[in-house]
Short mmCIF file of C-alpha atoms in Angstrom, two decimals:
data_model
loop_
_atom_site.label_atom_id
_atom_site.label_comp_id
_atom_site.label_asym_id
_atom_site.label_seq_id
_atom_site.Cartn_x
_atom_site.Cartn_y
_atom_site.Cartn_z
CA MET A 1 -75.14 120.19 -95.62
CA SER A 2 -73.79 118.63 -91.96
CA PHE A 3 -73.02 114.79 -91.85
CA ILE A 4 -75.80 113.77 -90.42
CA GLN A 5 -78.24 116.10 -92.10
CA ALA A 6 -77.77 114.67 -95.42
CA LEU A 7 -78.05 110.95 -93.45
CA GLN A 8 -81.61 111.77 -91.54
CA ASP A 9 -82.79 113.14 -95.46
CA ILE A 10 -81.64 110.07 -96.91
CA PHE A 11 -83.39 108.06 -94.18
CA SER A 12 -86.86 109.74 -94.87
CA SER A 13 -86.42 109.51 -98.65
CA PRO A 14 -88.67 106.91 -100.75
CA VAL A 15 -84.93 104.44 -101.99
CA ILE A 16 -85.76 103.02 -98.17
CA GLU A 17 -88.94 101.26 -99.25
CA THR A 18 -86.56 99.49 -101.99
CA ALA A 19 -83.83 99.16 -100.31
CA ALA A 20 -85.51 96.59 -97.40
CA TRP A 21 -86.44 94.91 -100.32
CA GLY A 22 -83.16 94.30 -101.40
CA GLY A 23 -81.82 93.32 -97.88
CA ALA A 24 -84.23 91.72 -96.93
CA THR A 25 -84.17 89.28 -99.85
CA CYS A 26 -80.31 89.16 -99.25
CA PHE A 27 -81.21 87.82 -95.58
CA LEU A 28 -83.45 85.39 -96.01
CA LEU A 29 -81.30 84.03 -99.38
CA SER A 30 -78.35 83.30 -97.17
CA VAL A 31 -80.75 81.94 -94.21
CA LEU A 32 -82.10 79.64 -96.22
CA ILE A 33 -78.41 78.08 -97.65
CA VAL A 34 -77.10 77.90 -94.15
CA LEU A 35 -80.74 75.79 -93.14
CA THR A 36 -80.22 73.92 -97.16
CA LYS A 37 -75.94 73.63 -96.56
CA LYS A 38 -76.23 69.29 -96.51
CA LEU A 39 -77.76 68.96 -100.25
CA HIS A 40 -74.86 72.07 -101.45
CA GLY A 41 -72.24 71.40 -99.42
CA SER A 42 -69.98 69.43 -101.25
CA ALA A 43 -69.77 72.40 -104.00
CA THR A 44 -70.52 75.21 -101.35
CA MET A 45 -68.53 74.82 -98.12
CA ASP A 46 -65.63 76.75 -97.75
CA LEU A 47 -62.57 74.13 -95.56
CA SER A 48 -61.59 74.61 -92.45
CA HIS A 49 -56.95 74.13 -93.31
CA GLY A 50 -55.46 76.73 -95.28
CA ILE A 51 -52.80 79.82 -93.86
CA GLN A 52 -55.63 82.47 -94.48
CA LYS A 53 -58.07 80.38 -92.47
CA PHE A 54 -59.49 81.06 -88.69
CA HIS A 55 -62.74 79.48 -88.91
CA THR A 56 -63.28 75.71 -87.72
CA THR A 57 -66.03 74.07 -89.38
CA PRO A 58 -66.57 73.76 -93.39
CA THR A 59 -68.76 76.79 -93.70
CA PRO A 60 -70.74 78.29 -98.02
CA ARG A 61 -68.78 81.08 -99.27
CA VAL A 62 -71.35 81.86 -101.54
CA GLY A 63 -72.54 84.80 -99.49
CA GLY A 64 -72.13 86.80 -102.58
CA LEU A 65 -75.30 85.17 -104.84
CA PRO A 66 -77.27 87.07 -102.18
CA ILE A 67 -76.06 89.86 -102.64
CA VAL A 68 -76.74 89.75 -105.82
CA VAL A 69 -80.61 88.13 -105.97
CA GLY A 70 -81.37 90.90 -103.41
CA LEU A 71 -79.90 94.04 -105.96
CA SER A 72 -82.09 92.47 -109.33
CA VAL A 73 -84.97 92.51 -106.35
CA ALA A 74 -83.81 95.91 -105.26
CA CYS A 75 -83.88 97.71 -109.12
CA LEU A 76 -87.31 95.59 -110.17
CA THR A 77 -89.38 97.45 -107.44
CA SER A 78 -86.97 101.13 -107.99
CA THR A 79 -87.66 103.29 -109.44
CA PRO A 80 -86.55 104.25 -114.16
CA GLU A 81 -83.57 106.48 -112.71
CA ILE A 82 -82.41 104.33 -110.21
CA LYS A 83 -83.13 101.20 -112.92
CA HIS A 84 -80.93 103.95 -115.31
CA ILE A 85 -77.93 103.24 -112.59
CA LEU A 86 -77.83 100.14 -111.35
CA THR A 87 -79.04 98.37 -114.38
CA PRO A 88 -75.44 98.92 -115.46
CA ILE A 89 -73.90 97.60 -112.67
CA LEU A 90 -75.66 94.43 -111.56
CA ILE A 91 -74.33 93.41 -115.57
CA ALA A 92 -70.78 94.94 -115.75
CA GLY A 93 -70.49 92.89 -112.10
CA LEU A 94 -70.54 89.64 -113.73
CA PRO A 95 -67.47 88.72 -114.47
CA ALA A 96 -66.32 89.58 -111.52
CA PHE A 97 -69.32 87.38 -109.36
CA LEU A 98 -69.09 84.92 -111.89
CA PHE A 99 -65.29 83.26 -111.46
CA GLY A 100 -65.11 84.40 -107.78
CA LEU A 101 -68.40 82.06 -107.75
CA ALA A 102 -66.41 79.74 -110.13
CA GLU A 103 -63.01 80.13 -107.12
CA ASP A 104 -65.58 79.12 -104.35
CA ILE A 105 -67.14 76.77 -105.74
CA THR A 106 -64.28 74.70 -108.14
CA LYS A 107 -60.85 76.14 -106.15
CA ARG A 108 -59.86 75.95 -109.16
CA VAL A 109 -59.48 79.64 -110.66
CA GLY A 110 -56.05 81.16 -110.19
CA VAL A 111 -55.42 85.01 -109.25
CA LEU A 112 -55.06 86.27 -112.36
CA ALA A 113 -57.77 84.70 -114.13
CA ARG A 114 -59.83 86.65 -110.75
CA LEU A 115 -57.61 89.62 -111.24
CA LEU A 116 -58.70 89.63 -114.36
CA ALA A 117 -63.28 88.80 -115.01
CA THR A 118 -62.52 92.13 -112.38
CA ILE A 119 -60.76 94.66 -114.81
CA ALA A 120 -63.41 93.01 -117.71
CA SER A 121 -66.37 94.61 -115.63
CA GLY A 122 -64.53 98.36 -115.34
CA LEU A 123 -64.18 98.38 -119.18
CA LEU A 124 -67.85 96.07 -119.52
CA ALA A 125 -68.92 98.91 -117.70
CA TRP A 126 -67.37 101.83 -119.46
CA TRP A 127 -68.85 99.97 -122.69
CA LEU A 128 -72.69 99.85 -120.89
CA THR A 129 -72.04 103.76 -118.88
CA ASP A 130 -69.83 105.54 -121.19
CA TYR A 131 -68.39 106.31 -118.58
CA SER A 132 -63.94 106.34 -117.18
CA LEU A 133 -62.06 108.58 -115.14
CA SER A 134 -62.19 111.68 -116.87
CA ARG A 135 -60.41 113.49 -114.20
CA VAL A 136 -57.41 113.37 -110.55
CA ASP A 137 -56.81 116.49 -110.01
CA VAL A 138 -53.13 115.59 -111.08
CA TRP A 139 -51.64 117.87 -113.59
CA GLY A 140 -49.59 116.01 -116.10
CA ILE A 141 -52.30 112.37 -115.71
CA ASP A 142 -55.27 114.58 -116.54
CA TRP A 143 -54.12 115.38 -119.51
CA LEU A 144 -54.03 111.98 -120.52
CA LEU A 145 -57.03 111.32 -119.14
CA LYS A 146 -58.62 112.89 -122.03
CA TYR A 147 -57.51 110.19 -124.27
CA THR A 148 -60.49 107.89 -124.03
CA LEU A 149 -57.90 104.60 -124.80
CA ILE A 150 -56.18 105.51 -121.61
CA SER A 151 -59.16 106.72 -119.58
CA VAL A 152 -60.57 103.17 -119.88
CA VAL A 153 -57.53 101.11 -119.03
CA PHE A 154 -57.00 103.20 -115.75
CA THR A 155 -60.51 102.80 -115.08
CA SER A 156 -60.48 99.06 -115.55
CA PHE A 157 -58.01 98.84 -113.64
CA ALA A 158 -58.42 100.53 -111.13
CA VAL A 159 -62.11 99.17 -110.31
CA GLY A 160 -59.99 95.72 -110.64
CA GLY A 161 -57.33 96.87 -108.19
CA VAL A 162 -60.80 98.01 -105.66
CA ALA A 163 -61.89 94.66 -105.94
CA ASN A 164 -58.95 93.41 -105.17
CA ALA A 165 -58.69 95.13 -102.12
CA ILE A 166 -62.31 94.19 -101.02
CA ASN A 167 -60.95 90.44 -101.18
CA ILE A 168 -57.90 91.03 -99.02
CA ILE A 169 -59.35 92.34 -96.62
CA ASP A 170 -62.05 89.88 -95.83
CA GLY A 171 -60.47 87.26 -93.86
CA PHE A 172 -63.39 87.59 -90.10
CA ASN A 173 -66.28 87.43 -90.22
CA GLY A 174 -67.94 90.86 -90.92
CA LEU A 175 -65.23 92.23 -91.80
CA ALA A 176 -65.85 93.51 -95.41
CA SER A 177 -69.19 93.56 -94.64
CA THR A 178 -68.98 96.12 -92.52
CA MET A 179 -66.28 98.58 -94.17
CA ALA A 180 -68.63 98.16 -97.82
CA THR A 181 -71.32 99.31 -95.86
CA LEU A 182 -70.08 101.52 -94.78
CA ALA A 183 -68.67 103.19 -97.32
CA PHE A 184 -71.29 102.73 -99.20
CA ALA A 185 -73.44 104.99 -97.26
CA GLY A 186 -70.70 107.31 -97.17
CA PHE A 187 -71.19 107.78 -101.24
CA ALA A 188 -74.84 108.04 -99.98
CA VAL A 189 -73.95 111.02 -97.98
CA ILE A 190 -71.54 112.21 -100.45
CA ALA A 191 -73.98 112.74 -103.70
CA TRP A 192 -77.25 113.11 -101.30
CA SER A 193 -74.89 117.02 -100.65
CA VAL A 194 -74.03 117.36 -103.65
CA GLY A 195 -77.29 117.08 -104.98
CA ASP A 196 -77.41 113.78 -106.94
CA ALA A 197 -79.85 112.12 -105.37
CA ASN A 198 -80.30 109.00 -107.35
CA LEU A 199 -76.77 108.11 -107.09
CA ALA A 200 -77.45 108.55 -103.37
CA SER A 201 -80.67 105.98 -103.63
CA VAL A 202 -78.05 103.82 -105.27
CA ALA A 203 -75.39 104.04 -102.79
CA ILE A 204 -78.14 102.98 -100.39
CA ILE A 205 -79.93 99.82 -102.11
CA LEU A 206 -76.08 98.45 -102.33
CA ALA A 207 -75.30 99.07 -98.44
CA ALA A 208 -78.95 97.12 -97.97
CA CYS A 209 -77.99 94.43 -99.15
CA VAL A 210 -74.57 93.85 -98.12
CA TRP A 211 -75.59 94.64 -94.15
CA GLY A 212 -78.83 91.41 -95.47
CA PHE A 213 -75.32 89.47 -95.81
CA PHE A 214 -74.16 90.97 -92.31
CA TRP A 215 -76.28 89.72 -90.04
CA VAL A 216 -76.20 86.11 -91.40
CA ASN A 217 -71.68 86.26 -91.79
CA TRP A 218 -72.30 88.01 -88.15
CA PRO A 219 -71.35 86.92 -85.33
CA PHE A 220 -71.23 83.72 -86.44
CA GLY A 221 -69.96 82.74 -89.22
CA LYS A 222 -72.67 80.65 -90.41
CA LEU A 223 -71.83 82.04 -94.01
CA PHE A 224 -69.13 83.22 -96.05
CA LEU A 225 -68.23 86.19 -98.73
CA GLY A 226 -66.81 83.96 -100.47
CA ASP A 227 -64.59 85.26 -103.93
CA GLY A 228 -67.26 86.21 -106.36
CA GLY A 229 -69.65 88.09 -103.14
CA SER A 230 -66.28 90.30 -102.52
CA TYR A 231 -65.18 91.04 -106.50
CA PHE A 232 -68.95 91.74 -106.22
CA VAL A 233 -68.56 94.19 -103.76
CA GLY A 234 -65.45 94.99 -104.58
CA PHE A 235 -66.18 96.70 -108.45
CA ALA A 236 -69.81 97.60 -107.24
CA LEU A 237 -67.67 100.12 -104.81
CA ALA A 238 -65.43 101.38 -107.50
CA TRP A 239 -68.12 101.95 -109.80
CA LEU A 240 -69.92 104.13 -107.62
CA ALA A 241 -66.94 105.73 -107.18
CA VAL A 242 -66.55 106.37 -110.74
CA LEU A 243 -69.64 107.53 -111.34
CA LEU A 244 -69.81 110.20 -108.24
CA ILE A 245 -66.50 111.96 -109.54
CA GLU A 246 -68.08 111.74 -113.24
CA ARG A 247 -71.42 113.15 -112.29
CA ASN A 248 -70.32 115.76 -110.12
CA PRO A 249 -67.22 118.38 -111.23
CA SER A 250 -67.39 119.68 -107.79
CA VAL A 251 -65.83 116.64 -104.81
CA SER A 252 -62.69 115.70 -105.49
CA PRO A 253 -61.79 112.20 -106.85
CA PHE A 254 -59.66 111.59 -103.44
CA ALA A 255 -62.35 112.38 -101.11
CA ALA A 256 -63.62 109.11 -103.27
CA LEU A 257 -60.39 107.89 -102.32
CA LEU A 258 -60.18 108.60 -99.19
CA VAL A 259 -63.89 106.25 -98.59
CA CYS A 260 -61.98 103.19 -99.83
CA ILE A 261 -59.03 104.49 -97.62
CA HIS A 262 -58.61 101.23 -95.49
CA PRO A 263 -58.45 98.36 -98.22
CA VAL A 264 -56.62 100.07 -100.90
CA SER A 265 -53.73 101.12 -97.90
CA GLU A 266 -54.02 97.47 -97.32
CA VAL A 267 -52.82 95.87 -100.82
CA LEU A 268 -50.61 98.72 -101.08
CA LEU A 269 -48.48 97.56 -98.00
CA SER A 270 -49.08 94.15 -97.95
CA ILE A 271 -47.67 94.17 -102.13
CA PHE A 272 -45.08 96.07 -100.67
CA ARG A 273 -44.33 93.69 -98.02
CA ARG A 274 -44.54 90.39 -100.49
CA LYS A 275 -42.32 92.02 -103.04
CA LEU A 276 -39.69 92.49 -100.45
CA LYS A 277 -39.98 88.85 -98.65
CA LYS A 278 -39.77 88.28 -102.50
CA MET A 279 -42.92 86.26 -102.39
CA ASN A 280 -46.04 86.16 -105.71
CA PRO A 281 -47.81 89.05 -104.47
CA GLY A 282 -51.27 86.89 -104.49
CA HIS A 283 -49.63 84.30 -102.00
CA PRO A 284 -51.15 84.51 -99.23
CA ASP A 285 -50.03 85.25 -95.31
CA ARG A 286 -51.49 85.90 -91.91
CA LEU A 287 -49.78 89.17 -91.84
CA HIS A 288 -52.76 91.41 -92.98
CA PHE A 289 -53.37 94.42 -90.66
CA HIS A 290 -56.49 92.43 -89.19
CA SER A 291 -54.69 88.72 -88.18
CA ILE A 292 -52.12 90.98 -85.86
CA VAL A 293 -55.11 92.92 -84.61
CA LYS A 294 -56.26 89.45 -83.50
CA GLN A 295 -52.91 87.95 -82.89
CA ARG A 296 -51.80 91.19 -80.53
CA TYR A 297 -55.29 92.59 -78.51
CA VAL A 298 -58.03 90.75 -79.56
CA ARG A 299 -56.65 87.44 -77.98
CA ARG A 300 -55.74 89.03 -75.35
CA TRP A 301 -58.65 91.74 -74.09
CA PHE A 302 -60.83 88.65 -75.15
CA GLY A 303 -59.91 86.04 -74.21
CA LYS A 304 -61.86 83.97 -72.87
CA LEU A 305 -64.32 83.57 -75.45
CA SER A 306 -64.10 81.18 -78.37
CA PHE A 307 -62.75 81.81 -80.94
CA GLU A 308 -65.63 82.16 -83.11
CA LEU A 309 -66.28 84.86 -81.15
CA ARG A 310 -63.16 86.31 -81.37
CA ASN A 311 -63.11 86.83 -84.72
CA SER A 312 -66.40 88.25 -85.56
CA ILE A 313 -65.11 91.19 -82.51
CA THR A 314 -62.22 91.34 -85.18
CA GLY A 315 -63.85 91.84 -87.93
CA VAL A 316 -66.64 95.19 -86.17
CA LEU A 317 -63.17 96.82 -84.47
CA VAL A 318 -61.04 96.51 -88.17
CA GLY A 319 -64.43 97.47 -90.26
CA PHE A 320 -65.56 100.06 -88.27
CA MET A 321 -61.83 101.99 -89.67
CA THR A 322 -63.66 103.43 -92.45
CA LEU A 323 -66.71 105.81 -90.31
CA THR A 324 -63.39 108.18 -90.03
CA ALA A 325 -62.53 107.79 -93.78
CA ILE A 326 -66.31 108.36 -94.33
CA TRP A 327 -66.47 111.32 -91.60
CA VAL A 328 -63.53 112.85 -92.91
CA ALA A 329 -64.45 112.81 -96.43
CA SER A 330 -68.15 113.97 -95.85
CA LEU A 331 -66.49 116.99 -94.99
CA VAL A 332 -63.30 117.56 -97.37
CA ASN A 333 -65.27 115.96 -100.58
CA GLN A 334 -65.17 119.14 -102.50
CA SER A 335 -61.48 120.74 -101.70
CA LEU A 336 -58.49 118.80 -103.70
CA LEU A 337 -56.11 120.35 -100.65
CA LEU A 338 -57.49 118.74 -98.23
CA SER A 339 -58.76 115.72 -98.88
CA LEU A 340 -55.39 114.47 -100.32
CA LEU A 341 -54.47 115.86 -97.51
CA SER A 342 -57.10 113.22 -95.54
CA VAL A 343 -55.71 109.92 -97.61
CA VAL A 344 -52.18 111.36 -96.99
CA GLY A 345 -52.50 111.62 -93.10
CA LEU A 346 -55.35 108.36 -92.76
CA ALA A 347 -52.59 106.11 -94.91
CA LEU A 348 -49.58 107.16 -93.36
CA GLY A 349 -51.14 106.07 -90.50
CA TYR A 350 -52.49 102.88 -91.31
CA VAL A 351 -48.96 102.21 -91.75
CA ALA A 352 -47.92 103.35 -88.17
CA ILE A 353 -50.65 101.50 -85.94
CA TYR A 354 -49.14 98.81 -88.40
CA ALA A 355 -45.42 99.68 -87.62
CA ARG A 356 -47.21 99.41 -83.66
CA MET A 357 -48.23 96.76 -83.60
CA VAL A 358 -44.84 94.86 -85.20
CA ARG A 359 -42.60 96.99 -83.96
CA PHE A 360 -44.04 97.24 -80.37
CA GLN A 361 -43.42 100.60 -80.07
CA TRP A 362 -44.72 103.91 -82.34
CA CYS A 363 -42.16 105.32 -84.75
CA SER A 364 -42.97 107.12 -87.94
CA PRO A 365 -44.49 105.46 -90.39
CA ILE A 366 -42.21 106.47 -93.82
CA MET A 367 -39.37 105.17 -91.27
CA PHE A 368 -40.70 101.49 -90.76
CA LEU A 369 -40.91 101.54 -94.67
CA LEU A 370 -37.77 102.95 -94.85
CA SER A 371 -35.70 100.53 -92.50
CA GLN A 372 -37.96 97.12 -94.08
CA PRO A 373 -35.32 96.36 -97.20
CA LYS A 374 -33.11 95.76 -94.52
CA LEU A 375 -34.69 94.75 -91.85
CA MET A 376 -35.99 91.89 -94.69
CA ARG A 377 -32.03 90.94 -95.27
CA ALA A 378 -31.46 90.49 -92.00
CA THR A 379 -33.37 88.08 -92.05
#
């Protein structure tokens, strides 16, 4: 089944009504939060100073709340089969969401505590569903994953890693929500193409809820996703990948990874960069891929536009990079070799573009990575 045909089939299915309920609820609640910000702003506002702050006015950062509420409404109006998948996602996502929301409100929850909360969400999801990764199609690792303890620990850390990766790319209006919406749609297409209509339906509902938030966040940044939103969306994205792999043996695990290649590449590159600088991996900086895109290109191409609009243009430009990943994943998802090569190819392409932006010339991504220790020692 082609990518376009799968999309057409999904949008003609009854789940669209349920997804519409979730998306509309999320949108309306997001608007309500913005309209009432004077009432709750002392607790919910994100101030405009800080090394990774690109907005100019204080803005509510509790966008995760309408997403969770919208998803709950969609769950209540869905079929029993969809509820069976969606309810554990809502319950298991609570540790990630609540710890993130606590940081949004108090600004006092540490990075480690939030990371552990996302890992706890992965553990809770396994406990509720009995699903954990039993294969990654890599010799030796698959043998280890036969042991339940190793499988559960591996899955929980993978889920926590993806959740934190979404938090890391959440730097501009529309970036994380565009990427996540497209990724959910990509999982829906793959699930539908292999006959898993219920999982495809859940993915569409998740996409709709995030999309409802998007139109309040973009282009004017009236509401931010916040840590609660980014961690919950990241958890849901990671858990959908686990379900896709475990429920459908014909789907390569690397295809699921491919859909999330942008945030995964960004977090690995960020850790590598900060390690070379002997910085804490959780320390913020302005050297992320999206930050450099804005500095090198958007500011030059759209210099006459306002700061906020340049922010939003950067968000959707970088967010739409996921289109390439989901299109490729829809083509190669049942081939281990092709999906693996695609993961390597897109990850190296990501590094190559990053290298081009910081060096102002094209170079081998591998040579760029190998040369960084020398550059760091020289500086």
